[in-house]
């Protein structure tokens, strides 16, 4: 008899398969653990905010176009529309009192106003 006893002594193919699985089982487990770690790390890394600092707050009642363009969802045209609306309604000192007031500008809806809220300030801080 052979020194090594197998579960299938009469079938050499099954015996070789069991020998292969036993030999590489540890390497396969290590590879799966490494891949799971890489996937978990990628999920955490790519879901972190790019900047952990508080956003710079902009007053839409006084901000120039260059500052307004930096707001999320506000391009050059919308920034100019905000300034134009502000100038037309200049008889009031404060044209916009909240992010919802910006919805009078074409292209700014409730979702955009909600995204803008953390970026806006409506009173001058001293």
Short mmCIF file of C-alpha atoms in Angstrom, two decimals:
data_model
loop_
_atom_site.label_atom_id
_atom_site.label_comp_id
_atom_site.label_asym_id
_atom_site.label_seq_id
_atom_site.Cartn_x
_atom_site.Cartn_y
_atom_site.Cartn_z
CA UNK A 1 0.00 0.00 0.00
CA UNK A 2 0.95 3.58 -0.48
CA UNK A 3 2.21 5.56 2.42
CA UNK A 4 -0.59 8.02 1.86
CA UNK A 5 -4.20 6.85 2.21
CA UNK A 6 -6.74 8.70 0.10
CA UNK A 7 -10.50 8.83 0.28
CA UNK A 8 -10.71 7.35 -3.22
CA UNK A 9 -8.01 4.67 -3.51
CA UNK A 10 -9.33 3.26 -6.83
CA UNK A 11 -9.90 6.58 -8.67
CA UNK A 12 -6.66 8.50 -9.34
CA UNK A 13 -8.47 11.60 -10.78
CA UNK A 14 -10.47 12.16 -7.63
CA UNK A 15 -7.39 11.48 -5.55
CA UNK A 16 -5.43 14.14 -7.49
CA UNK A 17 -8.29 16.63 -7.13
CA UNK A 18 -8.36 16.21 -3.36
CA UNK A 19 -4.59 16.56 -3.19
CA UNK A 20 -4.75 19.83 -5.24
CA UNK A 21 -7.54 21.26 -3.11
CA UNK A 22 -5.77 20.44 0.09
CA UNK A 23 -2.52 21.99 -1.11
CA UNK A 24 -3.97 25.25 -2.40
CA UNK A 25 -6.83 25.70 0.05
CA UNK A 26 -4.76 27.91 2.34
CA UNK A 27 -3.55 30.12 -0.53
CA UNK A 28 -7.11 30.50 -1.84
CA UNK A 29 -8.38 31.54 1.60
CA UNK A 30 -5.59 34.10 1.99
CA UNK A 31 -6.32 35.51 -1.49
CA UNK A 32 -10.03 35.86 -0.68
CA UNK A 33 -9.27 37.62 2.60
CA UNK A 34 -6.90 40.03 0.85
CA UNK A 35 -9.45 40.79 -1.87
CA UNK A 36 -12.18 41.37 0.72
CA UNK A 37 -9.87 43.77 2.56
CA UNK A 38 -9.09 45.67 -0.64
CA UNK A 39 -12.79 45.93 -1.50
CA UNK A 40 -13.67 47.15 1.99
CA UNK A 41 -10.84 49.69 1.94
CA UNK A 42 -11.89 51.01 -1.47
CA UNK A 43 -15.45 51.38 -0.26
CA UNK A 44 -14.35 53.42 2.74
CA UNK A 45 -11.80 55.54 0.86
CA UNK A 46 -14.07 56.53 -2.01
CA UNK A 47 -17.02 57.43 0.24
CA UNK A 48 -15.13 59.90 2.41
CA UNK A 49 -15.75 63.57 1.80
CA UNK A 50 -12.91 65.29 -0.05
CA UNK A 51 -12.69 68.09 2.46
CA UNK A 52 -13.47 67.61 6.12
CA UNK A 53 -13.29 71.33 6.88
CA UNK A 54 -16.40 73.46 7.14
CA UNK A 55 -17.39 74.92 3.78
CA UNK A 56 -16.68 78.57 3.05
CA UNK A 57 -19.98 80.36 3.42
CA UNK A 58 -21.01 82.91 0.81
CA UNK A 59 -23.59 85.65 1.13
CA UNK A 60 -25.62 85.70 -2.12
CA UNK A 61 -26.72 89.27 -1.33
CA UNK A 62 -23.17 90.66 -1.60
CA UNK A 63 -21.00 88.02 -3.29
CA UNK A 64 -19.35 88.72 -6.65
CA UNK A 65 -19.80 86.34 -9.61
CA UNK A 66 -16.43 84.67 -8.95
CA UNK A 67 -17.61 83.57 -5.49
CA UNK A 68 -21.06 82.49 -6.65
CA UNK A 69 -19.59 80.27 -9.37
CA UNK A 70 -17.82 78.21 -6.70
CA UNK A 71 -21.17 77.15 -5.23
CA UNK A 72 -22.35 73.63 -6.15
CA UNK A 73 -24.79 73.67 -9.06
CA UNK A 74 -24.14 77.34 -9.86
CA UNK A 75 -22.40 78.10 -13.12
CA UNK A 76 -21.46 81.38 -14.72
CA UNK A 77 -24.93 82.01 -16.17
CA UNK A 78 -26.75 81.37 -12.89
CA UNK A 79 -24.25 83.51 -10.99
CA UNK A 80 -24.92 86.38 -13.40
CA UNK A 81 -28.68 85.77 -13.05
CA UNK A 82 -28.35 86.03 -9.25
CA UNK A 83 -26.43 89.30 -9.56
CA UNK A 84 -28.93 90.67 -12.09
CA UNK A 85 -31.89 89.76 -9.88
CA UNK A 86 -30.09 91.34 -6.92
CA UNK A 87 -29.52 94.58 -8.87
CA UNK A 88 -33.10 94.77 -10.16
CA UNK A 89 -34.43 94.36 -6.63
CA UNK A 90 -31.82 96.68 -5.10
CA UNK A 91 -34.48 98.74 -3.36
CA UNK A 92 -34.38 96.06 -0.68
CA UNK A 93 -31.16 95.74 1.29
CA UNK A 94 -31.50 91.99 1.65
CA UNK A 95 -32.90 90.32 -1.46
CA UNK A 96 -32.34 86.73 -0.36
CA UNK A 97 -33.15 85.74 3.21
CA UNK A 98 -32.80 81.97 2.84
CA UNK A 99 -31.67 79.35 0.33
CA UNK A 100 -35.31 78.85 -0.68
CA UNK A 101 -35.46 82.49 -1.85
CA UNK A 102 -32.93 81.60 -4.57
CA UNK A 103 -35.60 79.51 -6.30
CA UNK A 104 -36.81 82.66 -8.07
CA UNK A 105 -33.70 82.32 -10.25
CA UNK A 106 -34.33 80.22 -13.36
CA UNK A 107 -32.59 76.85 -12.99
CA UNK A 108 -32.50 76.78 -9.20
CA UNK A 109 -35.11 74.43 -7.85
CA UNK A 110 -35.77 72.87 -4.44
CA UNK A 111 -33.00 70.27 -4.78
CA UNK A 112 -30.37 72.83 -5.78
CA UNK A 113 -31.50 75.15 -2.99
CA UNK A 114 -31.12 72.26 -0.54
CA UNK A 115 -27.57 71.57 -1.80
CA UNK A 116 -26.70 75.26 -1.48
CA UNK A 117 -27.95 75.66 2.09
CA UNK A 118 -24.70 74.69 3.92
CA UNK A 119 -22.70 77.00 1.64
CA UNK A 120 -24.77 80.14 2.15
CA UNK A 121 -24.92 82.79 4.83
CA UNK A 122 -27.47 85.57 4.80
CA UNK A 123 -26.26 87.87 7.58
CA UNK A 124 -22.86 89.46 7.84
CA UNK A 125 -20.85 87.92 10.67
CA UNK A 126 -18.61 90.25 12.59
#
